[in-house]
JSON list of C-alpha atoms in Angstrom, two decimals:
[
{"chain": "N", "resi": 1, "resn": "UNK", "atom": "CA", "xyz": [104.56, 168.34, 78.87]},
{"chain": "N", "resi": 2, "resn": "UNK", "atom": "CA", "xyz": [104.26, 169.15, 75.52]},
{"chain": "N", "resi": 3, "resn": "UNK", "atom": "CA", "xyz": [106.55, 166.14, 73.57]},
{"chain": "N", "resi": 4, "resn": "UNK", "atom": "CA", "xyz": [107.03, 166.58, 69.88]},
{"chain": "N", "resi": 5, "resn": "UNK", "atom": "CA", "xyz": [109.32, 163.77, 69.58]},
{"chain": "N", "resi": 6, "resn": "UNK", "atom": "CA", "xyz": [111.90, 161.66, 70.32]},
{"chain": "N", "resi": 7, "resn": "UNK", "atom": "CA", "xyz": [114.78, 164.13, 68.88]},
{"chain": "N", "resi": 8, "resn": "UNK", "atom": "CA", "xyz": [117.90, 161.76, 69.33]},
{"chain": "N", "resi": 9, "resn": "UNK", "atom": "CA", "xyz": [118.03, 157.94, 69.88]},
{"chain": "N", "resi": 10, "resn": "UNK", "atom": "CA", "xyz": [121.53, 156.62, 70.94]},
{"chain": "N", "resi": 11, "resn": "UNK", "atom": "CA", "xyz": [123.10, 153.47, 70.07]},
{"chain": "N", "resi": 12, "resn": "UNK", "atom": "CA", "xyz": [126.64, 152.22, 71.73]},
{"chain": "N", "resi": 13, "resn": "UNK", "atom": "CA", "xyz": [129.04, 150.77, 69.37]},
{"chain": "N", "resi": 14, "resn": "UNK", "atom": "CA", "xyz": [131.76, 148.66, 69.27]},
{"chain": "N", "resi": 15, "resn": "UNK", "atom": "CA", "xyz": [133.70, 150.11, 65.93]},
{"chain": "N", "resi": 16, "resn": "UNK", "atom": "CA", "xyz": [132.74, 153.39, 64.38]},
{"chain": "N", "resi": 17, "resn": "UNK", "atom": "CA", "xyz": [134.14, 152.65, 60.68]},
{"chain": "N", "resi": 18, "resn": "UNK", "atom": "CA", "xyz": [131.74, 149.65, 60.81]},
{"chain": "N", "resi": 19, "resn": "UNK", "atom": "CA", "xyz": [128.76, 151.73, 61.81]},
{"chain": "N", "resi": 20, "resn": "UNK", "atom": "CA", "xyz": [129.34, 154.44, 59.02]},
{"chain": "N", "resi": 21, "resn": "UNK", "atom": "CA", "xyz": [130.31, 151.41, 57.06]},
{"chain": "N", "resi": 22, "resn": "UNK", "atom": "CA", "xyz": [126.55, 150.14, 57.81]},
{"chain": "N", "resi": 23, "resn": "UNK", "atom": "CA", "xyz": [124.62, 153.18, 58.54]},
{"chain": "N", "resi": 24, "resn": "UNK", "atom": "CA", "xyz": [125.83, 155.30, 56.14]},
{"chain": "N", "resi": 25, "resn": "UNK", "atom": "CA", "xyz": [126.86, 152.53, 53.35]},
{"chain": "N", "resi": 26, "resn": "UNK", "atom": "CA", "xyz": [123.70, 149.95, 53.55]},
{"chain": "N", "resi": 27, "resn": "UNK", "atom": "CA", "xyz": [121.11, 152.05, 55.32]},
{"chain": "N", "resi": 28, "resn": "UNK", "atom": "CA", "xyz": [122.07, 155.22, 53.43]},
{"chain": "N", "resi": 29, "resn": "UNK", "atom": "CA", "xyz": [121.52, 158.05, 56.73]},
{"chain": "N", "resi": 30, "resn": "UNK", "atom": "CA", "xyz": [123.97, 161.24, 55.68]},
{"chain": "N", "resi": 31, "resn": "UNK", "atom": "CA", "xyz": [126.53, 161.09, 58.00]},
{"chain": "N", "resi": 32, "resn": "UNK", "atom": "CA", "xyz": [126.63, 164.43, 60.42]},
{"chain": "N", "resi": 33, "resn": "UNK", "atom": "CA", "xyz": [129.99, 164.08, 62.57]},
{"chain": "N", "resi": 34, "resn": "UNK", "atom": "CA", "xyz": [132.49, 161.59, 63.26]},
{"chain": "N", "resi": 35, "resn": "UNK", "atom": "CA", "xyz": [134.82, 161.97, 65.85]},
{"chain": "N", "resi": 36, "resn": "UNK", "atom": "CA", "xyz": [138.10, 159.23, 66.30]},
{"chain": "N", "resi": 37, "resn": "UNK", "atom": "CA", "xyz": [137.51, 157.60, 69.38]},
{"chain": "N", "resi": 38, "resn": "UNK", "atom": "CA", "xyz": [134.47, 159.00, 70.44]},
{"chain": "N", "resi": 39, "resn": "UNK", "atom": "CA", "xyz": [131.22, 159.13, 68.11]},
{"chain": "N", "resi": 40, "resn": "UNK", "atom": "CA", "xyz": [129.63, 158.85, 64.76]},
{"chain": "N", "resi": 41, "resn": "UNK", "atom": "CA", "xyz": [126.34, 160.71, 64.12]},
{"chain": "N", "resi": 42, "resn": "UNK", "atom": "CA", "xyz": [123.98, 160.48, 61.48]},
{"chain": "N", "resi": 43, "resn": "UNK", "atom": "CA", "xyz": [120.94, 162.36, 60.00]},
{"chain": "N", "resi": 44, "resn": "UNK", "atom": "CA", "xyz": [117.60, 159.97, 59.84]},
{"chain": "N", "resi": 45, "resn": "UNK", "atom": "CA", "xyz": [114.75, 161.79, 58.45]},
{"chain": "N", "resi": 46, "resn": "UNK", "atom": "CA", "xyz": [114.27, 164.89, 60.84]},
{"chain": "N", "resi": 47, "resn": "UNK", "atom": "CA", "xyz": [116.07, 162.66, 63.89]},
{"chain": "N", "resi": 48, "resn": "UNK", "atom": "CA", "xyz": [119.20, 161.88, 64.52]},
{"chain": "N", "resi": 49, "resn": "UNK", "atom": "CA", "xyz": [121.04, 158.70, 65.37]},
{"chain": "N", "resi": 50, "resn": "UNK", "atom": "CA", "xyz": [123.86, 159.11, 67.64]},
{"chain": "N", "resi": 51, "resn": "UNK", "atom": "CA", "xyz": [126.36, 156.15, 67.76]},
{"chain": "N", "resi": 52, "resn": "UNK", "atom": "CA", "xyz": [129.07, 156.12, 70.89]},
{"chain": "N", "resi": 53, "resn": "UNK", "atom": "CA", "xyz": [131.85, 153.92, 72.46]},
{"chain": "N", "resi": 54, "resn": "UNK", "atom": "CA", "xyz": [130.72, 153.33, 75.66]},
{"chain": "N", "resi": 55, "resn": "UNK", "atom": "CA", "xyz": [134.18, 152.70, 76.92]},
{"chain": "N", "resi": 56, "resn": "UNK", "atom": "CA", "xyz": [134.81, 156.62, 76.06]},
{"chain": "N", "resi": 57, "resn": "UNK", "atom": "CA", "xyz": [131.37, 157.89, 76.79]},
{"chain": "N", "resi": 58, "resn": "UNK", "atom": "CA", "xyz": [130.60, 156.09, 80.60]},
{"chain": "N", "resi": 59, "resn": "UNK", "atom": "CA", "xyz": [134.06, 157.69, 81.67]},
{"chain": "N", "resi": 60, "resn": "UNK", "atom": "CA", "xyz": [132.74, 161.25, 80.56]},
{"chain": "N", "resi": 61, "resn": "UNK", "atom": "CA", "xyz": [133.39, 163.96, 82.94]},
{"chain": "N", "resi": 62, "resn": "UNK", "atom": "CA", "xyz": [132.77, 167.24, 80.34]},
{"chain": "N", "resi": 63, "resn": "UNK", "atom": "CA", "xyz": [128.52, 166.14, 79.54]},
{"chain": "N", "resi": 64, "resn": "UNK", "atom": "CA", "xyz": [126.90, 163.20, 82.38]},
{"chain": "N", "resi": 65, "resn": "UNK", "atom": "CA", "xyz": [128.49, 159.97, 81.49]},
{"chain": "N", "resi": 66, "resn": "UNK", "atom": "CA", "xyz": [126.07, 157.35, 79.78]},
{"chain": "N", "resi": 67, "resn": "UNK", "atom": "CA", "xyz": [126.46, 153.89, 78.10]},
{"chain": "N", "resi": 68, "resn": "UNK", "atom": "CA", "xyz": [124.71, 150.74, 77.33]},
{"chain": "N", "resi": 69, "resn": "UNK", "atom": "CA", "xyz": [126.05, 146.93, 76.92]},
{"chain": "N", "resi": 70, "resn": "UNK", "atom": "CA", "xyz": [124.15, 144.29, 74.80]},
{"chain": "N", "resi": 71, "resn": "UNK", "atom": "CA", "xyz": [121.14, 144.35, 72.33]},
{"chain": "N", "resi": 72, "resn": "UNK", "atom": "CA", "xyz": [119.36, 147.38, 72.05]},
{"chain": "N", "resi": 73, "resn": "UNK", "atom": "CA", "xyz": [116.56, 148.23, 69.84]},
{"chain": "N", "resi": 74, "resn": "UNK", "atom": "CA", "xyz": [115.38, 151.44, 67.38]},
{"chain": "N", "resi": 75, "resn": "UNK", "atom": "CA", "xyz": [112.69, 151.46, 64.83]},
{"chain": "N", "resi": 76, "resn": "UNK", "atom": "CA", "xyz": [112.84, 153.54, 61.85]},
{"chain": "N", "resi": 77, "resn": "UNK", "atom": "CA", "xyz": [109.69, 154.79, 60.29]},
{"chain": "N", "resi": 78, "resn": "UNK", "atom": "CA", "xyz": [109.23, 154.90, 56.33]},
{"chain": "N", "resi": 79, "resn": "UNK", "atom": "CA", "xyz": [106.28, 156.07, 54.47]},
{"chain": "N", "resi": 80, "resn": "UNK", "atom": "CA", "xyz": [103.41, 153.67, 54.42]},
{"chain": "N", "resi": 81, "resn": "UNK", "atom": "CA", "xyz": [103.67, 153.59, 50.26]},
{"chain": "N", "resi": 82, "resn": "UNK", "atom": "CA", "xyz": [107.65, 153.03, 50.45]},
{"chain": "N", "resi": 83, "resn": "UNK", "atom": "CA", "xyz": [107.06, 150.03, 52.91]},
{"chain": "N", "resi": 84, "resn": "UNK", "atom": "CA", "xyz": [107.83, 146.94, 50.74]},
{"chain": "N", "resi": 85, "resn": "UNK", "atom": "CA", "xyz": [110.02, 148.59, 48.47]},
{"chain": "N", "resi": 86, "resn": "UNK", "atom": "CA", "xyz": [112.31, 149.51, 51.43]},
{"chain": "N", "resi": 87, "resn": "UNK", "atom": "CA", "xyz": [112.22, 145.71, 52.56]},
{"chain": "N", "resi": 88, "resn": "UNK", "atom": "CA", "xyz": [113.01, 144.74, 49.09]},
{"chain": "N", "resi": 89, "resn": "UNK", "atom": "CA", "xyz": [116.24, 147.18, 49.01]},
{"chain": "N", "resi": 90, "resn": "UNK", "atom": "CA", "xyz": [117.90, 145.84, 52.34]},
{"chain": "N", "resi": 91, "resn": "UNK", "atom": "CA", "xyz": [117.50, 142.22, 51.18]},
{"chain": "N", "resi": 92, "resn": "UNK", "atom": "CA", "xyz": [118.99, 143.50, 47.86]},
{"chain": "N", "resi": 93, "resn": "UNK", "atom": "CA", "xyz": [121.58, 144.57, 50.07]},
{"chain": "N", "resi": 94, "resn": "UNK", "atom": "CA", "xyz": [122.30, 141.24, 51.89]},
{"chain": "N", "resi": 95, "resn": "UNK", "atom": "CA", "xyz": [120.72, 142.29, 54.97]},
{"chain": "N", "resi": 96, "resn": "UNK", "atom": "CA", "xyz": [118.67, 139.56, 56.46]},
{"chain": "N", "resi": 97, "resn": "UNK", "atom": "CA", "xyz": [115.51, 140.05, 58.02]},
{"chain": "N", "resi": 98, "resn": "UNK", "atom": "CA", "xyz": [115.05, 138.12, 61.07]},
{"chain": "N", "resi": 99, "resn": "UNK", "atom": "CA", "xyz": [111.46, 138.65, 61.51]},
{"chain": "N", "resi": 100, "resn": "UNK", "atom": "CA", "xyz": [108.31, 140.17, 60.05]},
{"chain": "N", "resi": 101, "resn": "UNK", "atom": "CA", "xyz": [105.60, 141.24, 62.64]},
{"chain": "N", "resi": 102, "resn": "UNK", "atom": "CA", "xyz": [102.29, 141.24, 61.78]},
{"chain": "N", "resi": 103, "resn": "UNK", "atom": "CA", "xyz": [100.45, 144.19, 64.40]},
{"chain": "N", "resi": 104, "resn": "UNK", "atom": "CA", "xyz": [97.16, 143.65, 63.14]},
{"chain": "N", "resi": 105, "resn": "UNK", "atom": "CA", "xyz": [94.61, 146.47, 61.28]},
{"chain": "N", "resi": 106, "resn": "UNK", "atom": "CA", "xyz": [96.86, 145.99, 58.23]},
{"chain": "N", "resi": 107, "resn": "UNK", "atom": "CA", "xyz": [99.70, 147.00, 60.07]},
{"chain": "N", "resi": 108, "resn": "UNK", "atom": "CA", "xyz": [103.17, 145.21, 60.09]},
{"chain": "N", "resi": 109, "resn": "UNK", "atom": "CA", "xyz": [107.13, 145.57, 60.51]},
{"chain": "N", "resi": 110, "resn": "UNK", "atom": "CA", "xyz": [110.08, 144.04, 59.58]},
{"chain": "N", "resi": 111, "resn": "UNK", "atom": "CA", "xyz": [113.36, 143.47, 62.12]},
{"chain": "N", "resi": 112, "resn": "UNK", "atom": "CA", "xyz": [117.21, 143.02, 60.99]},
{"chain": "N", "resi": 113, "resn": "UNK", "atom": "CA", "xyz": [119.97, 143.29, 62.77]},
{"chain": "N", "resi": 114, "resn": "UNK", "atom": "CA", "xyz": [123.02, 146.13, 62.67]},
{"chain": "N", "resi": 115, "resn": "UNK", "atom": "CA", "xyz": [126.80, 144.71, 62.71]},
{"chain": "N", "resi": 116, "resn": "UNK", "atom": "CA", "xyz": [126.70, 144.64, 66.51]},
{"chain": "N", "resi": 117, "resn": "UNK", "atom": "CA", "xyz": [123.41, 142.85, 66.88]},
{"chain": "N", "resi": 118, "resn": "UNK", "atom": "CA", "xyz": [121.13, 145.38, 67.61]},
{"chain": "N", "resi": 119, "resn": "UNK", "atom": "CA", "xyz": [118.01, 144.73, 66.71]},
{"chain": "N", "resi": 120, "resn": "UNK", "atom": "CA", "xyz": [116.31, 146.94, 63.92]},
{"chain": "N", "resi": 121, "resn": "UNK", "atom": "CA", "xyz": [112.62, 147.61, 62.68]},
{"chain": "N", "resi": 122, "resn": "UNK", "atom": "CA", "xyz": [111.29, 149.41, 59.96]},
{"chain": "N", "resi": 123, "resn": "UNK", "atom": "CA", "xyz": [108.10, 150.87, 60.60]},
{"chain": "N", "resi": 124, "resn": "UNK", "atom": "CA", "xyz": [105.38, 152.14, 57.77]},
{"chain": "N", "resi": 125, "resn": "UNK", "atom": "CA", "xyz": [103.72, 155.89, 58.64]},
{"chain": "N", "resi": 126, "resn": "UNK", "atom": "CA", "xyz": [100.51, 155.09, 61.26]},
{"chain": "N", "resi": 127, "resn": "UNK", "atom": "CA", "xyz": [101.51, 152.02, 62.73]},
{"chain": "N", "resi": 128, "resn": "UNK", "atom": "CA", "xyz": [101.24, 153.71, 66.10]},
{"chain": "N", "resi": 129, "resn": "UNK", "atom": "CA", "xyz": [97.81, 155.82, 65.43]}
]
């Protein structure tokens, strides 16, 4: 199978003003398409991050219904050279981070969490070659 990438990664929301609020406002992704009641999706880098109410998506009958309850995690690569800067801006931001990993070979990531508790990383460029 030839993969490129993972195109779209899905989180499932409580409160889409809070996400764009978050997403858009703190973690500055261009927002794509909001729809009341439904969804909120936003651009992040050449991927896109698709935020849904589960309540509204796991009764779909239009597209296969999906969902998800309690913490889920994504990790959002940033160039290797923009990696401490990028820390520095989110805790210039008030986010807190909750851990810093160190992966070994000079290789390490930060977590924080979203307004719903999901659990973030940022990644530098190469951590997984």
């Amino acid at each position: 199978m030839p993969y490129n990438r993972i195109k779209e990664t899905c989180l499932y929301i409580p409160n889409l003003d809070k996400a764009v609020a978050f997403y858009n406002g703190l973690l500055e992704m261009p927002l794509i398409s909001k729809v009341e009641g439904r969804h909120v999706f936003f651009r992040c880098g050449d991927s896109v991050l698709l935020c849904f109410l589960p309540e509204v998506t796991e009764k779909e009958s239009c597209l296969p219904p999906h969902y998800a309850h309690g913490k889920q995690h994504i990790a959002f690569e940033v160039p290797e050279a923009d990696y401490l800067a990028t820390r520095a801006l989110l805790r210039e931001k008030g986010i807190e981070i909750t851990h810093e990993q160190d992966w070994g070979r000079d290789r390490n990531s930060f977590y924080f969490e979203d307004p719903f508790g999901h659990v973030l990383e940022i990644v530098p460029t190469g951590i997984w070659e």
